[in-house]
Tab-separated table of C-alpha atoms and ligand atoms in Angstrom:
chain	number	residue	atom	x	y	z
A	1	MET	CA	11.118	-16.585	4.053
A	2	TYR	CA	9.779	-13.499	5.742
A	3	PHE	CA	6.751	-11.592	4.530
A	4	THR	CA	6.371	-7.870	4.775
A	5	ALA	CA	3.099	-6.118	5.308
A	6	HIS	CA	2.711	-6.173	1.563
A	7	PRO	CA	1.639	-9.689	0.658
A	8	GLU	CA	3.584	-9.602	-2.582
A	9	ILE	CA	6.807	-8.393	-1.077
A	10	ARG	CA	9.000	-11.183	0.199
A	11	LEU	CA	12.225	-10.273	1.847
A	12	SER	CA	15.531	-11.849	0.930
A	13	ALA	CA	17.578	-13.453	3.695
A	14	ASN	CA	19.618	-10.290	4.044
A	15	GLN	CA	16.594	-8.021	4.210
A	16	GLU	CA	15.098	-10.414	6.698
A	17	LYS	CA	18.077	-9.855	8.969
A	18	GLN	CA	17.618	-6.113	8.643
A	19	TYR	CA	13.916	-6.407	9.270
A	20	ASN	CA	14.532	-8.114	12.562
A	21	ASN	CA	17.074	-5.517	13.546
A	22	PRO	CA	15.208	-2.506	14.914
A	23	TYR	CA	18.154	-0.201	14.285
A	24	SER	CA	18.504	-0.864	10.600
A	25	VAL	CA	16.756	1.123	7.954
A	26	LEU	CA	15.067	-1.095	5.426
A	27	LEU	CA	14.209	0.780	2.306
A	28	ILE	CA	10.867	-0.793	1.640
A	29	ILE	CA	8.284	1.834	2.384
A	30	ASP	CA	4.970	0.127	2.330
A	31	ILE	CA	2.409	2.568	1.145
A	32	SER	CA	-0.020	-0.145	0.176
A	33	MET	CA	-1.001	-0.751	3.787
A	34	LEU	CA	-4.153	0.757	5.201
A	35	ASN	CA	-3.798	1.768	8.833
A	36	ILE	CA	-6.728	3.232	10.670
A	37	ALA	CA	-7.315	4.312	14.261
A	38	LEU	CA	-10.864	4.511	15.581
A	39	PHE	CA	-11.231	7.242	18.133
A	40	GLY	CA	-14.035	8.151	20.492
A	41	PRO	CA	-15.215	7.951	24.091
A	42	PRO	CA	-16.028	4.619	25.717
A	43	GLY	CA	-19.381	3.507	24.313
A	44	ALA	CA	-18.958	5.329	21.004
A	45	GLY	CA	-19.275	2.047	19.117
A	46	LYS	CA	-15.633	1.499	18.173
A	47	GLY	CA	-15.762	-2.247	18.849
A	48	THR	CA	-19.032	-2.707	16.957
A	49	GLN	CA	-17.767	-0.809	13.927
A	50	SER	CA	-14.439	-2.640	14.004
A	51	GLU	CA	-16.084	-6.007	13.481
A	52	PHE	CA	-17.485	-4.861	10.187
A	53	LEU	CA	-14.406	-2.947	9.041
A	54	ILE	CA	-11.895	-5.731	9.611
A	55	ASN	CA	-13.938	-8.051	7.402
A	56	LYS	CA	-14.605	-5.589	4.652
A	57	TYR	CA	-11.084	-4.185	4.412
A	58	LYS	CA	-9.175	-7.270	5.632
A	59	LEU	CA	-7.441	-5.411	8.406
A	60	PHE	CA	-5.704	-6.801	11.439
A	61	TYR	CA	-7.632	-5.700	14.516
A	62	ILE	CA	-5.809	-4.372	17.534
A	63	SER	CA	-7.903	-3.432	20.541
A	64	THR	CA	-5.671	-2.532	23.459
A	65	GLY	CA	-8.605	-3.101	25.818
A	66	ASP	CA	-9.093	-6.666	24.479
A	67	LEU	CA	-5.373	-7.357	24.646
A	68	LEU	CA	-5.274	-6.172	28.257
A	69	ARG	CA	-8.303	-8.266	29.191
A	70	LYS	CA	-6.533	-11.269	27.659
A	71	GLU	CA	-3.428	-10.567	29.752
A	72	ILE	CA	-5.650	-10.411	32.832
A	73	ALA	CA	-7.451	-13.649	31.932
A	74	ASN	CA	-4.093	-15.363	31.394
A	75	LYS	CA	-2.907	-14.000	34.746
A	76	THR	CA	0.305	-12.642	33.262
A	77	LYS	CA	2.545	-10.124	35.032
A	78	LEU	CA	1.291	-7.409	32.687
A	79	GLY	CA	-2.297	-8.387	33.431
A	80	GLN	CA	-1.695	-8.176	37.160
A	81	GLU	CA	-0.239	-4.700	36.753
A	82	ALA	CA	-3.194	-3.554	34.661
A	83	VAL	CA	-6.144	-5.061	36.497
A	84	SER	CA	-6.531	-2.607	39.374
A	85	LEU	CA	-6.225	0.436	37.108
A	86	MET	CA	-8.716	-0.941	34.601
A	87	SER	CA	-11.300	-1.814	37.196
A	88	ALA	CA	-10.982	1.703	38.582
A	89	GLY	CA	-11.593	3.179	35.133
A	90	GLN	CA	-8.076	4.590	34.856
A	91	LEU	CA	-5.714	4.257	31.945
A	92	VAL	CA	-2.886	1.782	32.235
A	93	SER	CA	0.675	3.037	31.774
A	94	ASP	CA	2.087	3.785	28.355
A	95	GLU	CA	4.885	1.314	29.111
A	96	ILE	CA	2.422	-1.555	29.350
A	97	ILE	CA	0.645	-0.461	26.199
A	98	VAL	CA	3.893	-0.307	24.211
A	99	GLN	CA	4.743	-3.844	25.241
A	100	ILE	CA	1.437	-5.424	24.279
A	101	ILE	CA	1.011	-3.499	21.077
A	102	GLU	CA	4.567	-3.898	19.823
A	103	ASN	CA	4.381	-7.667	20.160
A	104	THR	CA	1.134	-7.821	18.252
A	105	ILE	CA	2.232	-5.566	15.437
A	106	THR	CA	5.633	-7.043	14.797
A	107	GLN	CA	4.240	-10.564	14.861
A	108	ASN	CA	1.835	-9.693	12.078
A	109	PRO	CA	3.858	-7.912	9.397
A	110	GLN	CA	1.880	-9.695	6.671
A	111	ALA	CA	-1.276	-7.747	7.520
A	112	ASN	CA	-2.925	-5.611	4.836
A	113	GLY	CA	-3.096	-2.960	7.482
A	114	PHE	CA	-4.074	-2.451	11.111
A	115	LEU	CA	-7.236	-1.197	12.711
A	116	PHE	CA	-6.568	0.288	16.129
A	117	ASP	CA	-9.354	0.499	18.659
A	118	GLY	CA	-8.646	2.298	21.920
A	119	PHE	CA	-5.170	3.344	20.864
A	120	PRO	CA	-3.687	5.983	20.851
A	121	ARG	CA	-5.381	7.053	24.045
A	122	THR	CA	-2.855	9.627	25.256
A	123	TYR	CA	-0.787	12.301	23.532
A	124	VAL	CA	2.314	10.217	24.274
A	125	GLN	CA	0.695	7.180	22.654
A	126	ALA	CA	0.215	9.188	19.454
A	127	TYR	CA	4.012	9.470	19.281
A	128	ILE	CA	4.332	5.797	20.146
A	129	LEU	CA	2.040	4.878	17.265
A	130	GLN	CA	4.085	7.050	14.927
A	131	GLY	CA	7.244	5.222	16.010
A	132	LEU	CA	5.660	1.811	15.537
A	133	MET	CA	4.468	2.766	12.071
A	134	ILE	CA	7.969	3.909	11.149
A	135	LYS	CA	9.295	0.588	12.372
A	136	LEU	CA	6.901	-1.147	9.978
A	137	HIS	CA	7.804	1.295	7.198
A	138	THR	CA	4.279	2.532	6.958
A	139	SER	CA	2.105	5.279	8.398
A	140	LEU	CA	-1.315	5.945	9.879
A	141	ASN	CA	-3.729	6.781	7.051
A	142	LEU	CA	-6.881	7.744	8.912
A	143	LEU	CA	-7.888	8.703	12.412
A	144	ILE	CA	-11.656	8.446	12.529
A	145	SER	CA	-13.352	9.991	15.516
A	146	ILE	CA	-16.823	8.645	16.347
A	147	HIS	CA	-18.577	11.549	17.997
A	148	VAL	CA	-21.256	10.854	20.628
A	149	PRO	CA	-22.479	13.037	23.496
A	150	GLU	CA	-21.521	11.942	26.980
A	151	GLU	CA	-25.007	10.951	28.162
A	152	LEU	CA	-25.430	8.601	25.223
A	153	SER	CA	-22.078	6.926	26.016
A	154	VAL	CA	-23.180	6.352	29.595
A	155	GLN	CA	-26.545	4.911	28.534
A	156	ARG	CA	-24.923	2.539	26.045
A	157	LEU	CA	-22.261	1.367	28.502
A	158	LEU	CA	-24.820	0.719	31.228
A	159	LYS	CA	-26.833	-1.340	28.777
A	160	ARG	CA	-23.712	-3.218	27.687
A	161	GLY	CA	-22.874	-3.793	31.369
A	162	GLU	CA	-26.021	-5.883	31.745
A	163	SER	CA	-24.450	-8.618	29.622
A	164	SER	CA	-20.766	-7.817	28.986
A	165	GLY	CA	-19.459	-9.076	32.296
A	166	ARG	CA	-16.902	-6.282	32.216
A	167	LEU	CA	-15.750	-4.997	35.587
A	168	ASP	CA	-15.685	-1.437	34.295
A	169	ASP	CA	-19.195	-1.207	32.807
A	170	ASN	CA	-20.902	0.190	35.914
A	171	ASP	CA	-22.033	3.726	36.640
A	172	THR	CA	-19.145	4.849	38.916
A	173	VAL	CA	-16.391	3.431	36.739
A	174	ILE	CA	-18.049	4.645	33.542
A	175	ARG	CA	-17.995	8.234	34.894
A	176	LYS	CA	-14.320	7.819	35.794
A	177	ARG	CA	-13.542	6.468	32.324
A	178	LEU	CA	-15.172	9.500	30.774
A	179	VAL	CA	-13.107	11.826	32.972
A	180	GLU	CA	-9.969	10.019	31.786
A	181	TYR	CA	-11.197	10.399	28.223
A	182	HIS	CA	-11.644	14.147	28.575
A	183	GLU	CA	-8.378	14.736	30.381
A	184	LYS	CA	-6.006	12.347	28.674
A	185	THR	CA	-7.507	11.104	25.430
A	186	LEU	CA	-9.094	14.176	23.852
A	187	PRO	CA	-5.696	15.929	23.565
A	188	VAL	CA	-4.731	13.195	21.076
A	189	LEU	CA	-6.895	15.010	18.531
A	190	ASP	CA	-4.579	18.038	18.666
A	191	PHE	CA	-1.799	15.730	17.543
A	192	TYR	CA	-3.683	14.747	14.381
A	193	ARG	CA	-5.812	17.762	13.515
A	194	ASN	CA	-3.278	19.357	11.210
A	195	GLN	CA	-2.056	16.195	9.559
A	196	GLY	CA	-4.945	15.861	7.127
A	197	ILE	CA	-5.853	12.367	8.344
A	198	PHE	CA	-8.378	13.342	11.019
A	199	HIS	CA	-12.083	12.814	10.267
A	200	GLU	CA	-15.197	12.845	12.393
A	201	VAL	CA	-18.400	10.832	11.983
A	202	ASP	CA	-21.732	11.179	13.749
A	203	GLY	CA	-21.886	8.273	16.213
A	204	THR	CA	-25.436	8.982	17.390
A	205	LYS	CA	-26.915	7.440	14.244
A	206	GLU	CA	-27.767	3.770	14.004
A	207	VAL	CA	-24.986	1.255	13.541
A	208	ALA	CA	-25.405	0.762	9.765
A	209	ASN	CA	-25.417	4.504	9.192
A	210	VAL	CA	-22.180	5.009	11.146
A	211	THR	CA	-20.659	2.098	9.247
A	212	SER	CA	-21.465	3.716	5.938
A	213	GLN	CA	-20.041	7.074	7.054
A	214	ILE	CA	-16.793	5.326	7.998
A	215	SER	CA	-16.696	3.189	4.835
A	216	GLN	CA	-17.088	6.300	2.743
A	217	LEU	CA	-14.001	7.837	4.363
A	218	ILE	CA	-11.996	4.667	3.825
A	219	ASP	CA	-13.139	4.272	0.219
A	220	ASP	CA	-12.167	7.880	-0.486
A	221	GLU	CA	-8.737	7.185	0.952
A	222	LEU	CA	-8.347	4.022	-1.124
A	223	SER	CA	-9.487	5.671	-4.323
A	224	LYS	CA	-6.604	8.146	-4.017
A	225	ARG	CA	-4.179	5.285	-4.370
A	226	LEU	CA	-2.702	4.508	-7.741
A	227	TYR	CA	-2.512	1.059	-9.297
A	228	ASN	CA	0.804	0.782	-11.087
A	229	ILE	CA	1.700	-2.081	-13.374
A	230	LEU	CA	5.033	-3.053	-14.892
A	231	LEU	CA	4.549	-4.956	-18.096
A	232	PHE	CA	7.475	-7.148	-19.109
A	233	GLY	CA	8.040	-9.495	-21.996
A	234	TYR	CA	10.447	-9.964	-24.893
A	235	PRO	CA	10.152	-7.742	-27.959
A	236	GLY	CA	7.349	-9.249	-30.025
A	237	SER	CA	5.486	-10.614	-27.012
A	238	GLY	CA	2.687	-8.083	-27.479
A	239	ARG	CA	3.522	-5.709	-24.621
A	240	GLY	CA	2.611	-2.601	-26.602
A	241	GLN	CA	-0.825	-3.743	-27.737
A	242	HIS	CA	-1.749	-5.185	-24.362
A	243	GLY	CA	-0.345	-2.197	-22.486
A	244	ARG	CA	-2.503	0.228	-24.462
A	245	ALA	CA	-5.580	-1.952	-24.143
A	246	LEU	CA	-5.080	-2.369	-20.391
A	247	ALA	CA	-4.684	1.361	-19.974
A	248	GLN	CA	-7.988	1.899	-21.719
A	249	ARG	CA	-9.909	-0.752	-19.837
A	250	PHE	CA	-8.673	0.178	-16.372
A	251	GLY	CA	-8.267	3.959	-16.688
A	252	LEU	CA	-4.486	3.818	-16.405
A	253	GLU	CA	-1.926	6.068	-18.065
A	254	TYR	CA	0.212	4.110	-20.488
A	255	ILE	CA	3.877	5.033	-20.285
A	256	THR	CA	6.099	3.693	-22.994
A	257	THR	CA	9.446	5.392	-23.054
A	258	GLY	CA	10.272	4.437	-26.643
A	259	LYS	CA	7.168	6.178	-27.992
A	260	ILE	CA	7.644	9.255	-25.812
A	261	LEU	CA	11.229	9.591	-27.029
A	262	GLU	CA	10.083	9.289	-30.654
A	263	THR	CA	7.476	11.984	-30.084
A	264	GLU	CA	10.108	14.286	-28.597
A	265	ILE	CA	12.293	13.785	-31.669
A	266	MET	CA	9.375	14.598	-33.953
A	267	ARG	CA	8.533	17.702	-31.959
A	268	GLY	CA	12.158	18.800	-32.240
A	269	SER	CA	12.180	19.640	-28.531
A	270	LYS	CA	15.355	20.137	-26.518
A	271	ILE	CA	15.052	16.637	-25.165
A	272	GLY	CA	14.218	15.360	-28.660
A	273	LYS	CA	17.500	16.776	-29.993
A	274	ARG	CA	19.498	14.996	-27.300
A	275	VAL	CA	17.680	11.774	-28.012
A	276	GLN	CA	18.296	12.066	-31.726
A	277	ALA	CA	22.002	12.674	-31.163
A	278	ALA	CA	22.175	9.560	-28.996
A	279	TYR	CA	20.292	7.496	-31.597
A	280	GLU	CA	22.533	8.719	-34.411
A	281	GLN	CA	25.629	7.674	-32.522
A	282	GLY	CA	24.106	4.319	-31.728
A	283	GLN	CA	24.148	5.113	-28.013
A	284	LEU	CA	21.532	4.512	-25.383
A	285	VAL	CA	19.494	7.528	-24.373
A	286	PRO	CA	21.030	8.855	-21.130
A	287	ASP	CA	19.083	7.928	-18.002
A	288	GLU	CA	18.785	11.561	-16.973
A	289	VAL	CA	16.700	12.179	-20.097
A	290	VAL	CA	14.537	9.147	-19.392
A	291	VAL	CA	14.052	10.276	-15.794
A	292	GLN	CA	12.997	13.706	-16.966
A	293	ILE	CA	10.353	12.438	-19.371
A	294	ILE	CA	8.888	9.980	-16.892
A	295	GLU	CA	8.878	12.564	-14.155
A	296	GLU	CA	6.988	14.939	-16.455
A	297	LYS	CA	4.474	12.210	-17.260
A	298	LEU	CA	3.893	11.418	-13.587
A	299	GLU	CA	3.469	15.060	-12.734
A	300	ASN	CA	1.186	15.944	-15.604
A	301	SER	CA	-1.128	12.957	-15.391
A	302	LYS	CA	-4.130	14.039	-13.401
A	303	ASP	CA	-7.179	11.944	-12.584
A	304	VAL	CA	-5.611	8.663	-13.566
A	305	LYS	CA	-6.112	5.501	-11.577
A	306	GLY	CA	-2.496	4.476	-12.025
A	307	PHE	CA	0.253	3.894	-14.571
A	308	ILE	CA	1.283	1.072	-16.787
A	309	PHE	CA	4.943	0.997	-17.711
A	310	LYS	CA	6.233	-0.711	-20.824
A	311	GLY	CA	9.840	-0.646	-21.955
A	312	PHE	CA	10.869	0.833	-18.643
A	313	PRO	CA	12.696	-0.105	-16.486
A	314	ARG	CA	15.011	-1.655	-19.038
A	315	THR	CA	18.116	-1.885	-16.909
A	316	LEU	CA	18.868	-2.441	-13.243
A	317	VAL	CA	19.787	1.224	-12.927
A	318	GLN	CA	16.398	2.191	-14.326
A	319	SER	CA	14.634	-0.125	-11.894
A	320	TYR	CA	16.161	1.812	-9.017
A	321	ILE	CA	15.200	5.045	-10.729
A	322	LEU	CA	11.604	3.868	-11.009
A	323	ASP	CA	11.448	2.866	-7.337
A	324	GLY	CA	12.667	6.360	-6.458
A	325	LEU	CA	10.310	8.138	-8.846
A	326	LEU	CA	7.284	6.262	-7.558
A	327	GLN	CA	8.223	6.870	-3.965
A	328	LYS	CA	8.612	10.564	-4.691
A	329	HIS	CA	5.020	10.510	-5.910
A	330	ASP	CA	3.831	8.634	-2.824
A	331	THR	CA	3.064	5.501	-4.745
A	332	ASN	CA	4.616	2.142	-5.569
A	333	ILE	CA	4.512	-0.861	-7.879
A	334	SER	CA	1.245	-2.737	-7.512
A	335	GLN	CA	1.655	-5.581	-9.956
A	336	ILE	CA	4.212	-6.999	-12.372
A	337	LEU	CA	3.130	-8.920	-15.457
A	338	GLU	CA	5.308	-10.898	-17.818
A	339	LEU	CA	4.061	-11.969	-21.224
A	340	GLU	CA	5.568	-15.270	-22.268
A	341	VAL	CA	6.016	-16.238	-25.896
A	342	PRO	CA	8.421	-18.981	-27.100
A	343	PRO	CA	11.534	-17.693	-28.974
A	344	LEU	CA	10.540	-19.126	-32.355
A	345	ASP	CA	7.155	-17.412	-32.230
A	346	LEU	CA	8.846	-14.149	-31.223
A	347	ILE	CA	11.108	-14.341	-34.269
A	348	ILE	CA	8.188	-15.100	-36.580
A	349	ARG	CA	6.204	-12.145	-35.171
A	350	LEU	CA	9.147	-9.724	-35.336
A	351	ASP	CA	9.966	-10.827	-38.859
A	352	GLU	CA	6.354	-10.208	-39.870
A	353	ARG	CA	6.426	-6.765	-38.260
A	354	GLY	CA	9.762	-5.951	-39.916
A	355	LYS	CA	8.138	-6.210	-43.329
A	356	SER	CA	6.015	-3.156	-42.712
A	357	GLY	CA	8.054	-1.023	-40.336
A	358	PRO	CA	11.444	0.532	-39.810
A	359	TYR	CA	12.535	-1.934	-37.094
A	360	ASP	CA	13.256	-5.617	-37.125
A	361	ASN	CA	13.979	-5.544	-40.834
A	362	SER	CA	16.791	-8.075	-40.766
A	363	THR	CA	17.503	-11.307	-38.924
A	364	ALA	CA	20.601	-9.690	-37.440
A	365	ASN	CA	18.533	-6.808	-36.001
A	366	ILE	CA	15.944	-9.143	-34.554
A	367	VAL	CA	18.576	-11.279	-32.880
A	368	LYS	CA	20.292	-8.144	-31.571
A	369	ARG	CA	17.069	-6.895	-29.944
A	370	LEU	CA	16.282	-10.237	-28.371
A	371	LYS	CA	19.835	-10.543	-27.059
A	372	GLU	CA	19.771	-6.996	-25.703
A	373	HIS	CA	16.602	-7.836	-23.802
A	374	GLU	CA	18.121	-10.996	-22.430
A	375	LEU	CA	21.280	-9.206	-21.302
A	376	LYS	CA	19.839	-6.037	-19.814
A	377	THR	CA	16.199	-6.635	-18.942
A	378	SER	CA	16.233	-10.208	-17.668
A	379	PRO	CA	18.288	-9.160	-14.593
A	380	VAL	CA	15.650	-6.504	-13.875
A	381	ILE	CA	12.913	-9.145	-13.865
A	382	GLU	CA	15.111	-11.313	-11.657
A	383	LYS	CA	15.542	-8.427	-9.250
A	384	TYR	CA	11.790	-7.938	-8.957
A	385	ARG	CA	11.215	-11.674	-8.683
A	386	GLN	CA	12.903	-11.573	-5.277
A	387	ASN	CA	10.224	-9.268	-3.933
A	388	PHE	CA	7.147	-9.836	-6.087
A	389	ASP	CA	5.052	-12.663	-7.346
A	390	ILE	CA	5.489	-11.835	-11.006
A	391	VAL	CA	2.419	-12.937	-12.941
A	392	LYS	CA	3.388	-14.922	-16.029
A	393	ILE	CA	0.872	-14.905	-18.814
A	394	ASN	CA	0.839	-17.128	-21.844
A	395	GLY	CA	1.121	-14.684	-24.742
A	396	LEU	CA	0.333	-17.192	-27.495
A	397	GLY	CA	-2.962	-17.022	-29.341
A	398	PRO	CA	-5.246	-14.400	-30.859
A	399	PHE	CA	-4.960	-10.917	-29.318
A	400	GLU	CA	-8.438	-10.914	-27.735
A	401	GLU	CA	-7.838	-14.236	-26.074
A	402	VAL	CA	-4.489	-13.217	-24.621
A	403	PHE	CA	-5.902	-9.857	-23.583
A	404	GLU	CA	-8.692	-11.483	-21.609
A	405	ARG	CA	-6.065	-13.486	-19.724
A	406	VAL	CA	-4.044	-10.337	-19.044
A	407	ALA	CA	-7.095	-8.297	-18.035
A	408	ALA	CA	-8.321	-11.052	-15.704
A	409	GLU	CA	-5.003	-10.953	-13.867
A	410	VAL	CA	-5.159	-7.185	-13.487
A	411	GLU	CA	-8.739	-7.341	-12.315
A	412	MET	CA	-7.813	-9.907	-9.705
A	413	GLY	CA	-4.775	-7.859	-8.673
A	414	ILE	CA	-6.907	-4.757	-8.155
A	415	LYS	CA	-9.471	-6.761	-6.175
A	416	ASN	CA	-6.822	-8.372	-3.999
A	417	LYS	CA	-5.384	-5.014	-3.167
A	418	ARG	CA	-8.171	-4.809	-0.684
B	1	LIG	P1	-11.589	-0.358	26.203
B	1	LIG	O1	-11.841	-1.806	26.016
B	1	LIG	O2	-10.889	0.261	25.039
B	1	LIG	O3	-12.796	0.401	26.652
B	1	LIG	O4	-10.511	-0.249	27.426
B	1	LIG	C1	-10.799	-0.707	28.730
B	1	LIG	C2	-9.719	-0.225	29.679
B	1	LIG	O5	-8.454	-0.729	29.275
B	1	LIG	C3	-9.514	1.285	29.746
B	1	LIG	O6	-10.389	1.927	30.611
B	1	LIG	C4	-8.080	1.367	30.257
B	1	LIG	O7	-7.981	1.087	31.642
B	1	LIG	C5	-7.424	0.214	29.526
B	1	LIG	N1	-6.878	0.658	28.205
B	1	LIG	C6	-7.308	0.239	27.000
B	1	LIG	N2	-6.544	0.796	26.032
B	1	LIG	C7	-5.670	1.604	26.649
B	1	LIG	C8	-4.642	2.467	26.189
B	1	LIG	N3	-4.379	2.628	24.884
B	1	LIG	N4	-3.922	3.155	27.109
B	1	LIG	C9	-4.158	3.002	28.415
B	1	LIG	N5	-5.121	2.237	28.909
B	1	LIG	C10	-5.881	1.522	28.058
């Protein structure tokens, strides 16, 4: 089993083959990852800040400087190539950097995201990073520049040199490193300035203050992300009630296609007329209509923290539609829940409901609905099971009790996202 960068996404054997083949295009775009590059002159505090950030946001830390020093310590061929340049305060070649960084990234696809320190350090390396991100089906989310004036960098590095044991923390080499920074590294900012991911923080402040400036940027980025839940379960398992209650508790938009279609019929809208015609002829509502209503919902829902889908996707075709719709809106499925209720209890509940409503008013109808679910929707759940840890929840018991179980799972899911 191979894990993608998304902890919940496990690749099938076939996808695994594709994943290991750099020329194949694997259609899992992982927008749940958080990839950050810390930028700034030597002595800006990138290493110090990284220590805190990797713990708080559970990121995989990649410091090209550390990786190079390890190569040197291990006396590898790469290390031997790098050592003279590093001790002279010059940058090592992009070729060397690609080799060390590619190994590290591709060996850690299960990471929540990467924190880069000291990379990209040249304009070319900005392209290299872009390529590596594409290879991992993700992208760089933030480039945070820690701004400090040159004299402060020098002072800090000299101080560090008293105890760091680094060959390059002495006055002559520090000056050379700063020249390299100005000539080769600063142009990297031009690469990112217009991409909307570049941010600057004031690195002259004390460590905790800089940390909070950076955390604020990351939290803002994370809060833009939607938490999307698919809620599965047989008819009668309580999806509707729990879906609505979850939406309310977690600030999500509840999307239930059945209800939206009913509303369209009542409104007598153009879509409503098509739906009614389909219903009258006992046909399924065409997918193009379903796509349209969901697309409208996604577009018109502002200031929501995410969506909760019930009754959709109902078929394999619709599951592909949903993947496409979410991707179009730069988001993805965050969690899949399945309410479990034994068949006999489902029948008892549906029979009870049938007494007061237009549906489920005969045994034949109830059986038909349950069978329909088994035929069409079970394969959808199976499809997702290959890539997700679907959370099964015991749906038996009083509503409040079941809801607390459901809500606890969602709460944990949201927490684990980071
Ligand atoms: P750092 O630990 O980031 O201060 O890096 C120490 C030294 O490692 C630099 O002065 C360079 O010689 C080398 N180095 C680190 N990262 C890179 C990189 N991305 N590109 C080229 N050289 C690098």
